[in-house]
mmCIF file of C-alpha atoms in Angstrom:
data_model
loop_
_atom_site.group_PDB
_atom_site.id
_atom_site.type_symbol
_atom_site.label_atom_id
_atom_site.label_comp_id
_atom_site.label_asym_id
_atom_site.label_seq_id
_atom_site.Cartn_x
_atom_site.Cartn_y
_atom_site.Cartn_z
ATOM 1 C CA UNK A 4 -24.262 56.849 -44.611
ATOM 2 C CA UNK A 5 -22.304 53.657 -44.938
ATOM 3 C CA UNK A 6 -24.290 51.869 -42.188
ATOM 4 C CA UNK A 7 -27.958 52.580 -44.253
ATOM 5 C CA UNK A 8 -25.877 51.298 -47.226
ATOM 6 C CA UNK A 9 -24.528 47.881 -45.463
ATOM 7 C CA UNK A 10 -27.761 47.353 -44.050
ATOM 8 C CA UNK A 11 -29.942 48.189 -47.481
ATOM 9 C CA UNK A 12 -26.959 45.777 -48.942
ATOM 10 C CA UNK A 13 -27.764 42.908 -46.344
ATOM 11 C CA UNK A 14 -31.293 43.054 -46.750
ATOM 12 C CA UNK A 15 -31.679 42.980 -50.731
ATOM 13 C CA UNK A 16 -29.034 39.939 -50.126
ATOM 14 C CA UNK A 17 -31.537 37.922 -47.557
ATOM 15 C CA UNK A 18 -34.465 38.783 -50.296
ATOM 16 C CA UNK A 19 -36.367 35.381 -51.068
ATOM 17 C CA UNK A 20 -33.283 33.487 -49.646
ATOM 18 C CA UNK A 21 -35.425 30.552 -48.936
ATOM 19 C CA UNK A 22 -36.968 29.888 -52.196
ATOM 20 C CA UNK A 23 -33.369 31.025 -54.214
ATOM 21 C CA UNK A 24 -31.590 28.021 -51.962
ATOM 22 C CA UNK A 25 -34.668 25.674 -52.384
ATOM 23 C CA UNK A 26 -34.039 26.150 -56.347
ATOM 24 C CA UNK A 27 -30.406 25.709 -55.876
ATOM 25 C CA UNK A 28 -30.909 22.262 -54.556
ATOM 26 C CA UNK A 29 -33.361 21.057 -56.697
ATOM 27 C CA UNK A 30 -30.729 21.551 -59.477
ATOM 28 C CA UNK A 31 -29.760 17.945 -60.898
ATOM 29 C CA UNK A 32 -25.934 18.694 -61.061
ATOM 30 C CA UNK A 33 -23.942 21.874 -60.144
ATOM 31 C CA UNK A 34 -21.949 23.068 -63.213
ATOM 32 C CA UNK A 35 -17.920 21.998 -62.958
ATOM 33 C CA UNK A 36 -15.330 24.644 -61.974
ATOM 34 C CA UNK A 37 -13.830 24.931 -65.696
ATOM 35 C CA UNK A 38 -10.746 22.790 -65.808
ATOM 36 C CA UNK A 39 -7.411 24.114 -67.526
ATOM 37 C CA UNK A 40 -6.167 23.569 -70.812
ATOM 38 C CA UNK A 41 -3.466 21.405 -69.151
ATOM 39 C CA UNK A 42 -5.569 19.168 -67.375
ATOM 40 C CA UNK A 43 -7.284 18.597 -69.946
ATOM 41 C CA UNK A 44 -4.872 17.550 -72.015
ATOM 42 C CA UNK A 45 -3.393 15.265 -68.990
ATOM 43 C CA UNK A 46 -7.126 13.220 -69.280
ATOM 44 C CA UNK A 47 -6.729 13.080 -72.853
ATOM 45 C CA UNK A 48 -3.004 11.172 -72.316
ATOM 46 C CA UNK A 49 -4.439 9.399 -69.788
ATOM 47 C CA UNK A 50 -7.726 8.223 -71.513
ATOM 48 C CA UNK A 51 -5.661 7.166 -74.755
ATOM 49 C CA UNK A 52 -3.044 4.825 -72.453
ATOM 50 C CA UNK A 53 -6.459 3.591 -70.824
ATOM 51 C CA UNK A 54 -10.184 3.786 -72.032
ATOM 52 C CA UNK A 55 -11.043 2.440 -68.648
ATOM 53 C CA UNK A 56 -9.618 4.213 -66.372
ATOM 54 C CA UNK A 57 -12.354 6.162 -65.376
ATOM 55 C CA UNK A 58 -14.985 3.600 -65.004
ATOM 56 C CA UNK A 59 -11.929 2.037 -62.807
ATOM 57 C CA UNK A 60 -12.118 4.870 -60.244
ATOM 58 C CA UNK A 61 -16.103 4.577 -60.105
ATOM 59 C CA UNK A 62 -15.545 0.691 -58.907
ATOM 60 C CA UNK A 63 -13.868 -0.259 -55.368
ATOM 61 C CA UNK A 64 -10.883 -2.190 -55.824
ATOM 62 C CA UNK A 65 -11.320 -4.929 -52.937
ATOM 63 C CA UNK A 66 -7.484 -5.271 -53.472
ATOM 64 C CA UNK A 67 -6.452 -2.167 -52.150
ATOM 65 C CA UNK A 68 -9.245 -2.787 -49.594
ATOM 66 C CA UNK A 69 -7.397 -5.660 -48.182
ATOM 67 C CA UNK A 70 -3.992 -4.263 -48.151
ATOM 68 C CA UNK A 71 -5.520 -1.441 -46.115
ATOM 69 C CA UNK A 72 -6.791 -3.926 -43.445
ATOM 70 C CA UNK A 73 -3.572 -5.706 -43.360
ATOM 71 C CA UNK A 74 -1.921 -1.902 -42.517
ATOM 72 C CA UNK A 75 -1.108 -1.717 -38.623
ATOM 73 C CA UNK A 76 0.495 1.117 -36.977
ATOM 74 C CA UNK A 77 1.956 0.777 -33.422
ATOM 75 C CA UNK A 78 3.588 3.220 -31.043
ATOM 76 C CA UNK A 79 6.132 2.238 -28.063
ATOM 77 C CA UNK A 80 6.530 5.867 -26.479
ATOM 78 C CA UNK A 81 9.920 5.543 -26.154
ATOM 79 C CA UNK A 82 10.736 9.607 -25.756
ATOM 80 C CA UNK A 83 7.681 9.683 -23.374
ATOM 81 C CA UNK A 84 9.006 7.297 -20.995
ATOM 82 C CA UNK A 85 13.177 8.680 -21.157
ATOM 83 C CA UNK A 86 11.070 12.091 -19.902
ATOM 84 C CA UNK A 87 9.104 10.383 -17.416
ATOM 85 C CA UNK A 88 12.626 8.470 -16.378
ATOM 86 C CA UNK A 89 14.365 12.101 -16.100
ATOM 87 C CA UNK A 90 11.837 13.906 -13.931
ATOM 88 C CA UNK A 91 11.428 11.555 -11.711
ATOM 89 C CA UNK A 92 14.959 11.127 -10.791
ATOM 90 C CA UNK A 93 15.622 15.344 -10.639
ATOM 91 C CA UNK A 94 12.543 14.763 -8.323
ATOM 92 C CA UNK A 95 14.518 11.916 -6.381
ATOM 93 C CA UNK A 96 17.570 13.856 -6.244
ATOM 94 C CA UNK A 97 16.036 17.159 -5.108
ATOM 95 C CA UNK A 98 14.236 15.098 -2.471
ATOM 96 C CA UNK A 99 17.962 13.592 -1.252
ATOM 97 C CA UNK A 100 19.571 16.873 -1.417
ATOM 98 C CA UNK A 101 17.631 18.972 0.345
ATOM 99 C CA UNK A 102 18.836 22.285 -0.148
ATOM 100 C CA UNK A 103 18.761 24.686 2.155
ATOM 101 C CA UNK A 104 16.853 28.311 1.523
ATOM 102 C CA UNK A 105 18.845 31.674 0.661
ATOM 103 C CA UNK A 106 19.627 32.817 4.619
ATOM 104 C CA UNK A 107 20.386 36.358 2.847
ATOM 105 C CA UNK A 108 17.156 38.071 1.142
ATOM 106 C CA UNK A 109 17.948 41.685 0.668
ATOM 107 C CA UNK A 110 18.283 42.526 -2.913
ATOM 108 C CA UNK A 111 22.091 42.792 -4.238
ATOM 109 C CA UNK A 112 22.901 46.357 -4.826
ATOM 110 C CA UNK A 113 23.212 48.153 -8.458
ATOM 111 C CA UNK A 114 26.077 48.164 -10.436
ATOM 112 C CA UNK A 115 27.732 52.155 -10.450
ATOM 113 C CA UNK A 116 27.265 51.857 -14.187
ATOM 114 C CA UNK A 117 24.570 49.724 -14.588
ATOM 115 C CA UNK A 118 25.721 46.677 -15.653
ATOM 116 C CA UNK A 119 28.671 44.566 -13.673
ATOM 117 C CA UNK A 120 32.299 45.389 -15.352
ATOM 118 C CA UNK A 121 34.206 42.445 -16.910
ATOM 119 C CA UNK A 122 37.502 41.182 -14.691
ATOM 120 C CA UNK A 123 39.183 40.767 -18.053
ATOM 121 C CA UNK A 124 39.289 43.375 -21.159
ATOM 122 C CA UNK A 125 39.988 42.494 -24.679
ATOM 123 C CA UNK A 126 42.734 44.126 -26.204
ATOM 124 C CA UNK A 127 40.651 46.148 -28.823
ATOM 125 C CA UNK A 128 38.027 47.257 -26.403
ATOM 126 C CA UNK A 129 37.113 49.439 -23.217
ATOM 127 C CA UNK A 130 34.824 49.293 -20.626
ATOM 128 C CA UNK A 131 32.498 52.526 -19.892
ATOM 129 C CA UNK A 132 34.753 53.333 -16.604
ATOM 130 C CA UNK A 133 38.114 53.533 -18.810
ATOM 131 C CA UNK A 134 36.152 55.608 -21.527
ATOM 132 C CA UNK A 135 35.059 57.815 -19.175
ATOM 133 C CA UNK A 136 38.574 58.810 -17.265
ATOM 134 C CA UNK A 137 40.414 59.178 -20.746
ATOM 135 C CA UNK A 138 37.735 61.203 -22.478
ATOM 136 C CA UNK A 139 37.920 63.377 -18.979
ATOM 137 C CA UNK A 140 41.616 63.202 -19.143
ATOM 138 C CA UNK A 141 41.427 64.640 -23.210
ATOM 139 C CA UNK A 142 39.313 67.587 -22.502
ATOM 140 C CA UNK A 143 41.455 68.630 -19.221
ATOM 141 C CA UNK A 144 44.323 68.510 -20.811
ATOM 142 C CA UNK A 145 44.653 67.327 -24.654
ATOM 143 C CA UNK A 146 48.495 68.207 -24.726
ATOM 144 C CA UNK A 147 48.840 65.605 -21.723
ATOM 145 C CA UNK A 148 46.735 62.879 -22.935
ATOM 146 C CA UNK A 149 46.592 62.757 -27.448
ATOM 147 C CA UNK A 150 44.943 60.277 -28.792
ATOM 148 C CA UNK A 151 47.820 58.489 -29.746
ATOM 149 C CA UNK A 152 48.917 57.862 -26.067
ATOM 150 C CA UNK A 153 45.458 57.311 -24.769
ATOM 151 C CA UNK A 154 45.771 54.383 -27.910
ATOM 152 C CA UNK A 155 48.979 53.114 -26.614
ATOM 153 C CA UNK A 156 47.953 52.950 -22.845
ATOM 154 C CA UNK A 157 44.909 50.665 -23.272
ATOM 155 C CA UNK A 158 45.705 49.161 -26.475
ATOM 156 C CA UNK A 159 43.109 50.114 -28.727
ATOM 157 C CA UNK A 160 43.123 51.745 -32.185
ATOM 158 C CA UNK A 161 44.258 55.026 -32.948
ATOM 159 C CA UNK A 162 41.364 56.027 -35.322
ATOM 160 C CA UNK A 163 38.734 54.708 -32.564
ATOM 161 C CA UNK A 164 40.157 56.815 -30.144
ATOM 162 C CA UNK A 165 40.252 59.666 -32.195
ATOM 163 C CA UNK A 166 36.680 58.756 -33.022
ATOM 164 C CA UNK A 167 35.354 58.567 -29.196
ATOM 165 C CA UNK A 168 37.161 61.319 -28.675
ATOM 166 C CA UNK A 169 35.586 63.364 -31.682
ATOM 167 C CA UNK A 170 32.217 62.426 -30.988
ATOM 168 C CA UNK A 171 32.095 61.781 -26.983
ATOM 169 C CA UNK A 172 32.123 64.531 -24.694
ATOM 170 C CA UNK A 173 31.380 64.300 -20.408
ATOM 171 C CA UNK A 174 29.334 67.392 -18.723
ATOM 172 C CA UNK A 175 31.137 70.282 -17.380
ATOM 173 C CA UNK A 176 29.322 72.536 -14.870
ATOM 174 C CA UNK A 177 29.682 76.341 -15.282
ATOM 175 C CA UNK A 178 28.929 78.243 -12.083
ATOM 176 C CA UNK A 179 28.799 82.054 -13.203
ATOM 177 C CA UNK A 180 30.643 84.752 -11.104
ATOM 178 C CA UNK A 181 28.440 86.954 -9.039
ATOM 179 C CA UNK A 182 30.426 90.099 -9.143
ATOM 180 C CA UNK A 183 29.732 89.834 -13.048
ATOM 181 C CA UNK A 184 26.290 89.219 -12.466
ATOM 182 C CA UNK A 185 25.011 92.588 -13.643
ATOM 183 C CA UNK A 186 27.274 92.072 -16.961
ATOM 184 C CA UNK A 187 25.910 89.256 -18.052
ATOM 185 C CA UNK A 188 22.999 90.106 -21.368
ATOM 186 C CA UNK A 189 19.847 88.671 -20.444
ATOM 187 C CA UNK A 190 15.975 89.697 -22.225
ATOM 188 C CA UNK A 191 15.199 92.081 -20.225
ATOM 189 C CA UNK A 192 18.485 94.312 -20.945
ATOM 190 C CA UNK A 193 17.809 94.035 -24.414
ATOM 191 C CA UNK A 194 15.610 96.772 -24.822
ATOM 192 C CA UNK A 195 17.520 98.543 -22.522
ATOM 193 C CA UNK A 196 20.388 98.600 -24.940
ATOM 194 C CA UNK A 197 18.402 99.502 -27.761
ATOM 195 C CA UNK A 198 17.698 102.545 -26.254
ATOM 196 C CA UNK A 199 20.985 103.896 -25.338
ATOM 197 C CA UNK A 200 22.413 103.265 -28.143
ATOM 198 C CA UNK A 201 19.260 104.797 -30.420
ATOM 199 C CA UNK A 202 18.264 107.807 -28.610
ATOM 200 C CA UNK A 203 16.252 109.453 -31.251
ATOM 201 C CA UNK A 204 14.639 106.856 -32.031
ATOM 202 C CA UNK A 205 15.658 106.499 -35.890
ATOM 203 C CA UNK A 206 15.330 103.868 -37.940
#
């Protein structure tokens, strides 16, 4: 529907287009944009100071005309040619060098974590190693290893240890027992255990 009504649209627009923009050009003047109340009142300052200004902006001024031709602009390139100068001696010197290629090209192996530990730790701060072995530490044996101690050892803040500590936690793995394996409540023992204990089947 909104295709038949963009193309009824288009069409009643090209209607007569010819003759509409033949009249439109036959026109002796186009009608001003309306001006604003301001500018007007700007003309009207300017038209009191001088009744001839505007016949003065009608006529060329062969004044300005020859300052105009007297108006020379040069250019000496000077950041062009310090570029130029630069590149060509990194060129030169690459050229006297004469490096030698990379004799090793397998690719450098990955970091364990990711990203290459720092040889040097802030006090304040831990890398992701050191976070790791104290949260581990914490949830073997919290007595052991409080937050306060964990703070002390590599001097950080108490509250952001208790923090990381709160909120952090690594994976443990929890193998069942398989003596215990027909203990264990699963969905298919469910109904099982509805039965026995519901007989009668009441309610």
């Amino acid at each position: 529907m909104g295709q038949v009504v963009t193309m009824v649209a288009r069409r009643v627009n090209r209607f007569n287009v010819e003759n509409r923009a033949h009249r439109f050009l036959e026109r002796e003047k186009p009608s001003p944009a309306p001006k604003f109340d301001s500018n007007l009142r700007d003309m009207e300052r300017t038209l009191e100071l001088d009744p001839k200004f505007v016949d003065k902006l009608n006529v060329k001024d062969s004044s300005l005309d020859g300052r105009l031709k007297d108006v020379y602009v040069t250019s000496q390139d000077r950041f062009i040619k310090r570029v130029q100068e630069r590149r060509a001696a990194e060129a030169a010197a690459d050229k006297s060098e004469q490096r030698p290629l990379p004799l090793e090209r397998k690719t450098p192996d990955d970091f364990e974590f990711g990203y290459m530990e720092p040889p040097r730790i802030t006090p304040g701060h831990c890398t992701l190693r050191q976070a790791l072995k104290f949260i581990n530490d914490h949830q073997l044996d919290p007595e052991a290893w409080p937050a306060k101690k964990i703070a002390n050892e590599y001097k950080m803040k108490e509250p952001l240890v208790e923090n990381i500590l709160h909120y952090f936690k690594t994976f443990n793995m929890y193998i069942p027992d398989q003596k215990y394996k027909d203990t264990l409540l699963t969905q298919a023992t469910k109904p099982l255990l509805q039965v026995k204990s519901n007989p009668e089947g009441k309610p």
